[in-house]
Coordinates of C-alpha atoms in Angstrom, one line a residue:
M30 CA 97.7 124.8 122.5
T31 CA 95.0 121.8 122.0
A32 CA 94.0 119.9 123.7
P33 CA 95.1 116.5 123.2
H34 CA 94.1 113.7 121.2
D35 CA 91.7 109.9 122.7
V36 CA 93.6 108.4 120.2
V37 CA 97.2 109.2 118.1
T38 CA 98.4 106.4 115.2
M39 CA 101.7 105.6 113.9
G40 CA 101.5 103.9 111.1
R41 CA 101.2 102.6 107.3
I42 CA 98.8 104.9 105.1
G43 CA 98.1 104.1 101.5
V44 CA 95.2 103.3 99.1
D45 CA 93.8 100.3 98.5
I46 CA 92.3 99.6 95.4
Y47 CA 89.8 96.9 96.5
P48 CA 87.3 94.8 93.9
L49 CA 83.8 95.4 93.5
Q50 CA 83.4 91.6 91.9
T51 CA 84.7 88.4 95.2
G52 CA 85.6 85.9 93.8
V53 CA 87.0 86.4 91.2
P54 CA 90.9 86.0 90.6
L55 CA 92.7 89.8 90.1
Q56 CA 93.6 88.8 86.6
H57 CA 90.1 89.2 85.7
V58 CA 88.6 91.4 87.7
E59 CA 86.9 94.4 85.7
S60 CA 85.6 96.8 87.8
F61 CA 87.6 98.5 91.0
G62 CA 86.7 101.2 94.1
K63 CA 89.4 103.1 95.8
F64 CA 89.5 103.4 99.6
L65 CA 92.1 105.1 102.4
G66 CA 94.5 102.1 103.6
G67 CA 97.0 101.5 106.0
S68 CA 96.2 99.4 108.9
A69 CA 97.7 101.9 111.5
T70 CA 94.6 104.6 109.4
N71 CA 92.2 102.9 109.6
V72 CA 92.5 102.6 113.2
A73 CA 92.4 106.4 113.7
V74 CA 88.9 106.0 111.6
A75 CA 87.1 103.8 113.3
A76 CA 87.7 106.2 116.6
S77 CA 87.2 108.8 114.6
R78 CA 83.6 106.9 113.7
L79 CA 82.9 105.4 117.3
G80 CA 83.2 109.6 118.6
R81 CA 86.5 110.2 119.7
S82 CA 89.1 112.7 118.7
T83 CA 92.2 111.0 116.3
A84 CA 95.0 111.7 114.2
V85 CA 97.8 109.8 112.9
V86 CA 101.5 109.8 112.2
T87 CA 102.5 108.7 108.8
R88 CA 104.1 110.3 105.9
T89 CA 102.6 109.8 102.3
G90 CA 104.4 110.2 98.7
D91 CA 104.2 113.7 97.4
D92 CA 101.6 112.8 94.7
P93 CA 98.3 113.2 93.5
F94 CA 97.3 110.0 95.5
G95 CA 98.5 111.8 98.9
V96 CA 96.4 114.1 98.4
Y97 CA 93.7 111.6 98.7
C98 CA 94.7 110.9 102.3
H99 CA 94.7 113.6 103.5
E100 CA 91.4 114.2 101.8
A101 CA 90.0 110.9 102.8
L102 CA 91.6 111.7 106.5
R103 CA 89.8 115.0 107.0
G104 CA 86.8 113.2 105.4
F105 CA 86.7 111.1 107.6
G106 CA 87.0 113.5 110.8
V107 CA 91.2 112.6 111.4
D108 CA 93.5 114.8 112.1
D109 CA 96.5 115.3 109.3
R110 CA 99.2 117.3 111.0
W111 CA 101.2 115.3 111.5
V112 CA 101.1 113.8 107.8
T113 CA 104.5 114.7 105.6
P114 CA 105.3 114.1 102.4
V115 CA 108.2 112.1 101.2
R116 CA 109.0 113.4 97.8
R117 CA 111.7 110.4 96.7
Y118 CA 108.9 107.3 97.3
P119 CA 105.4 107.2 96.0
T120 CA 102.4 106.9 97.8
P121 CA 101.6 102.9 98.7
V122 CA 99.2 101.1 97.1
T123 CA 97.7 97.8 98.1
F124 CA 95.3 95.6 96.3
C125 CA 93.5 92.8 97.0
E126 CA 91.0 89.2 95.6
I127 CA 88.1 89.1 97.3
F128 CA 86.7 85.3 98.1
P129 CA 84.6 85.2 101.2
P130 CA 84.7 83.9 103.7
D131 CA 87.9 83.7 104.4
D132 CA 90.6 84.3 101.5
F133 CA 91.4 87.6 101.3
P134 CA 95.6 88.1 99.2
L135 CA 96.6 90.9 99.6
Y136 CA 98.9 92.6 97.5
F137 CA 101.4 95.6 99.1
Y138 CA 103.0 97.6 96.4
R139 CA 105.6 99.6 98.7
Q140 CA 108.4 99.5 96.4
P141 CA 111.7 100.7 96.1
K142 CA 110.1 101.9 100.1
A143 CA 106.9 102.9 101.2
P144 CA 107.1 106.9 102.7
D145 CA 105.6 105.6 106.6
L146 CA 109.4 104.0 107.2
E147 CA 110.6 107.3 106.4
L148 CA 109.2 108.6 109.8
R149 CA 112.1 110.5 111.5
A150 CA 112.9 111.1 115.1
D151 CA 114.1 114.1 114.9
E152 CA 110.6 115.1 112.7
L153 CA 108.4 113.9 115.3
E154 CA 106.2 116.8 117.5
L155 CA 106.5 114.2 120.5
P156 CA 104.2 116.5 122.8
G157 CA 100.9 115.9 121.2
I158 CA 102.0 112.3 121.3
A159 CA 102.7 112.4 125.5
A160 CA 99.6 114.2 125.5
A161 CA 97.7 111.4 123.7
R162 CA 95.1 109.4 125.4
I163 CA 96.5 107.1 123.7
F164 CA 99.1 106.0 121.8
W165 CA 98.7 103.4 119.0
M166 CA 102.2 102.0 117.4
T167 CA 102.3 98.5 114.9
G168 CA 104.7 96.0 114.0
T169 CA 105.7 97.7 110.7
G170 CA 106.6 100.3 111.9
L171 CA 109.5 98.2 113.3
C172 CA 110.6 97.3 110.2
A173 CA 113.0 98.9 108.5
E174 CA 115.4 102.3 109.7
P175 CA 114.4 106.0 110.6
S176 CA 111.0 104.0 111.4
R177 CA 112.3 101.8 114.1
T178 CA 114.4 104.2 116.1
A179 CA 110.7 107.1 115.2
T180 CA 109.1 104.8 116.1
L181 CA 110.9 103.8 119.1
A182 CA 111.4 107.4 120.0
A183 CA 107.3 108.3 119.8
L184 CA 107.9 104.8 123.1
A185 CA 109.4 106.0 124.6
A186 CA 108.4 110.2 125.0
R187 CA 104.6 108.5 126.2
G188 CA 107.1 106.9 129.2
K189 CA 105.2 104.5 129.7
G190 CA 102.1 106.4 129.8
R191 CA 100.4 103.8 132.3
A192 CA 97.2 105.3 134.5
P193 CA 97.7 103.0 137.7
D194 CA 97.5 100.0 137.5
G195 CA 93.4 98.0 137.2
V196 CA 93.1 102.0 135.0
A197 CA 93.6 101.4 131.8
A198 CA 92.2 97.5 131.1
T199 CA 90.2 97.4 133.3
G200 CA 88.1 100.1 133.0
A201 CA 87.5 100.7 136.0
G202 CA 85.7 104.6 136.2
P203 CA 86.6 106.9 133.4
H204 CA 89.1 108.5 132.3
G205 CA 89.5 112.4 132.7
E206 CA 90.4 114.1 129.3
G207 CA 94.1 114.3 129.7
T208 CA 94.7 111.0 131.2
A209 CA 97.0 108.4 129.7
V210 CA 94.8 105.9 129.5
A211 CA 97.2 102.7 127.4
T212 CA 100.0 102.5 124.6
V213 CA 99.4 100.2 122.3
F214 CA 101.5 97.9 120.8
D215 CA 99.6 96.2 117.2
L216 CA 101.8 93.4 116.5
D217 CA 100.9 93.5 113.1
W218 CA 102.9 91.0 111.1
R219 CA 103.9 91.2 107.8
P220 CA 106.8 88.9 107.0
M221 CA 107.7 90.3 103.0
F222 CA 108.2 92.8 105.3
W223 CA 110.6 92.1 106.7
G224 CA 112.4 90.1 103.8
A225 CA 110.0 86.9 103.8
G226 CA 110.0 85.2 100.3
T227 CA 112.0 88.0 98.8
D228 CA 114.0 86.9 95.9
G229 CA 114.9 84.2 98.5
E230 CA 117.2 86.0 101.3
L231 CA 114.3 85.0 104.6
T232 CA 112.2 82.5 105.5
E233 CA 108.9 83.7 107.0
A234 CA 111.4 81.6 110.6
E235 CA 113.8 83.2 109.8
A236 CA 111.9 86.7 109.7
A237 CA 110.6 86.3 112.7
E238 CA 113.7 85.7 114.9
A239 CA 115.3 89.6 112.7
A240 CA 111.7 91.0 114.6
R241 CA 111.3 89.6 117.4
P242 CA 114.4 91.1 119.7
H243 CA 112.5 94.3 118.2
Y244 CA 108.9 93.8 118.9
R245 CA 110.3 93.0 122.5
A246 CA 112.6 96.8 122.8
A247 CA 108.3 98.3 122.0
L248 CA 106.5 95.7 124.3
A249 CA 108.6 97.5 127.2
H250 CA 106.9 99.8 125.8
A251 CA 103.3 99.3 125.8
T252 CA 100.8 99.2 128.7
V253 CA 98.3 97.0 125.3
A254 CA 99.3 94.1 123.4
V255 CA 97.5 93.2 120.4
G256 CA 97.5 90.9 117.9
N257 CA 96.5 87.0 116.3
L258 CA 98.2 84.3 117.5
A259 CA 101.0 84.0 114.3
E260 CA 101.8 88.1 115.6
C261 CA 101.7 86.9 119.0
Q262 CA 104.3 83.8 118.2
V263 CA 106.3 86.3 116.2
A264 CA 106.4 88.8 119.5
T265 CA 106.8 86.1 122.6
G266 CA 107.8 82.3 120.4
A267 CA 104.8 81.0 122.5
R268 CA 102.0 79.1 120.9
E269 CA 99.6 78.6 122.7
P270 CA 96.8 81.4 123.0
R271 CA 97.0 81.8 127.4
A272 CA 100.8 81.2 126.8
C273 CA 101.4 83.7 124.2
A274 CA 99.4 86.0 126.6
E275 CA 101.9 85.5 129.8
A276 CA 104.3 86.3 127.5
L277 CA 102.6 89.2 126.4
L278 CA 102.4 90.0 130.6
A279 CA 105.8 89.2 130.3
A280 CA 107.1 91.1 128.7
G281 CA 105.6 94.8 130.3
A282 CA 102.2 94.5 128.7
R283 CA 99.3 94.9 131.8
L284 CA 96.5 93.4 129.1
A285 CA 97.6 91.7 126.3
V286 CA 94.5 91.3 123.5
V287 CA 95.0 87.7 121.5
K288 CA 93.3 87.1 118.5
R289 CA 92.0 83.3 117.9
G290 CA 90.5 84.0 114.3
P291 CA 87.1 81.7 114.7
A292 CA 87.5 81.1 118.4
G293 CA 86.2 84.6 119.2
V294 CA 89.7 86.7 121.7
L295 CA 91.9 85.7 124.4
A296 CA 92.2 88.9 126.5
V297 CA 94.3 88.6 129.9
H298 CA 94.7 91.2 132.4
A299 CA 98.3 91.5 134.8
D300 CA 95.8 91.9 137.5
G301 CA 94.4 88.3 136.6
T302 CA 91.4 89.5 135.1
T303 CA 90.7 87.4 132.1
A304 CA 87.9 87.8 129.2
Q305 CA 86.7 84.9 126.3
V306 CA 85.0 86.0 124.2
P307 CA 83.3 83.9 120.5
P308 CA 82.8 85.7 117.0
H309 CA 80.2 88.0 116.2
P310 CA 78.5 85.4 114.0
V311 CA 78.1 87.4 110.9
E312 CA 77.7 87.0 106.2
V313 CA 81.9 87.5 106.1
V314 CA 82.5 90.2 102.6
N315 CA 85.7 91.4 103.2
G316 CA 87.6 90.3 106.0
L317 CA 90.8 92.6 105.7
G318 CA 89.0 95.6 107.8
A319 CA 87.2 93.8 111.1
G320 CA 90.8 94.3 112.7
D321 CA 91.2 97.6 112.4
A322 CA 87.7 98.1 113.3
F323 CA 88.5 96.1 116.1
G324 CA 91.4 97.6 117.6
G325 CA 90.3 101.7 117.1
S326 CA 86.7 100.6 119.2
L327 CA 89.2 99.1 122.0
C328 CA 90.1 102.4 122.0
H329 CA 86.6 103.0 122.0
G330 CA 86.4 100.8 125.1
L331 CA 89.2 101.7 127.2
L332 CA 88.6 105.6 126.9
A333 CA 84.4 104.3 128.1
G334 CA 85.7 102.5 130.9
W335 CA 84.4 99.4 130.5
D336 CA 85.2 95.9 131.9
L337 CA 87.4 94.1 130.2
E338 CA 84.3 91.8 128.7
Y339 CA 82.0 94.2 127.5
V340 CA 84.9 95.9 125.3
M341 CA 86.0 92.4 124.0
R342 CA 82.5 92.2 122.8
Y343 CA 81.8 95.1 121.4
A344 CA 85.5 95.5 119.5
N345 CA 85.1 91.8 118.5
A346 CA 81.3 93.0 116.9
A347 CA 82.5 96.2 115.8
G348 CA 84.6 93.9 114.3
A349 CA 82.1 92.0 112.6
L350 CA 80.7 94.6 111.0
V351 CA 83.4 95.4 109.2
A352 CA 83.8 92.2 108.2
S353 CA 80.4 91.7 105.8
R354 CA 81.4 95.2 104.2
L355 CA 83.7 95.8 101.1
A356 CA 85.9 98.4 102.5
C357 CA 88.3 99.2 105.5
S358 CA 88.2 103.1 106.5
S359 CA 84.7 103.7 105.0
A360 CA 83.5 100.8 106.2
M361 CA 83.1 101.4 109.9
P362 CA 80.5 101.4 111.8
A363 CA 79.1 103.8 114.4
E364 CA 78.7 103.6 118.0
S365 CA 74.6 103.2 117.3
E366 CA 75.4 99.9 114.4
V367 CA 77.8 98.4 117.6
E368 CA 75.3 98.7 119.7
E369 CA 72.0 97.1 117.4
L370 CA 74.6 94.4 116.1
L371 CA 75.1 93.9 120.0
R372 CA 71.1 93.7 120.8
G373 CA 70.6 91.5 117.9

């Protein structure tokens, strides 16, 4: 039997097609670069770049882009054994426009349905998910069946996956191999995946209301919840950062991480420990992968047993490095790069 992974993620995978020109509308872009993408996949890559053993649970199309995803995962050192093909749906492709410093429109091509939403509970390797030191899932996995049931089954397999109070989230000492450290819910709100803006079916507010019960069900299993203010509002109904954090804790998490953009990040643990960390200033090239770098680094810091404030500083620095680069997956930093930025 192989040793448990440090981090297992579950959720989106696909191909990012990013312009090689910045400040140019998509219709006028002349050249593009192809990169591995999908938030859960990027988090696994980010943690792998930091020296952690990682795997991703997802599905691709049975097509050349699916083959590319496998090759790219292996190239990044991510275990791809739980990435399986779906014959009837193509591997998703995502385009973006790049207007630094803060405008990066995304265009998702996931029709008629993304293969990652075809994950099925009875096909999951639940012992491997349960054994992972950190399990990371996303809100997108809850937006459709059978992925919703599969995601909740994976969470249930964790058995609340909790380390003793005060260990996983506050970093009270290093964690031994095989010790459950955290079950992380990346709130990952994408309203278009929930029917908002598609032929006028739902408004974004209506989509959020429809999603909230499913977010609540997942929060009941999570020990860590991570999201920006808009995502936290979808999950809890609260709007102010501290209120969002308190609502996430009340819903079941032990650690709430509220990303506030230019205002930095607020982290609140159920034991009362709080960290408020400003963003790390960089010249932004493409901000789309910063949150995934933050996520991989959050996992790395929790596994290392660092104190809460240093985990947030480190994750912010990793996110800043990726924001200063074009791509997402291939831009994920190594430990030495993050430490150098923190020293600077």
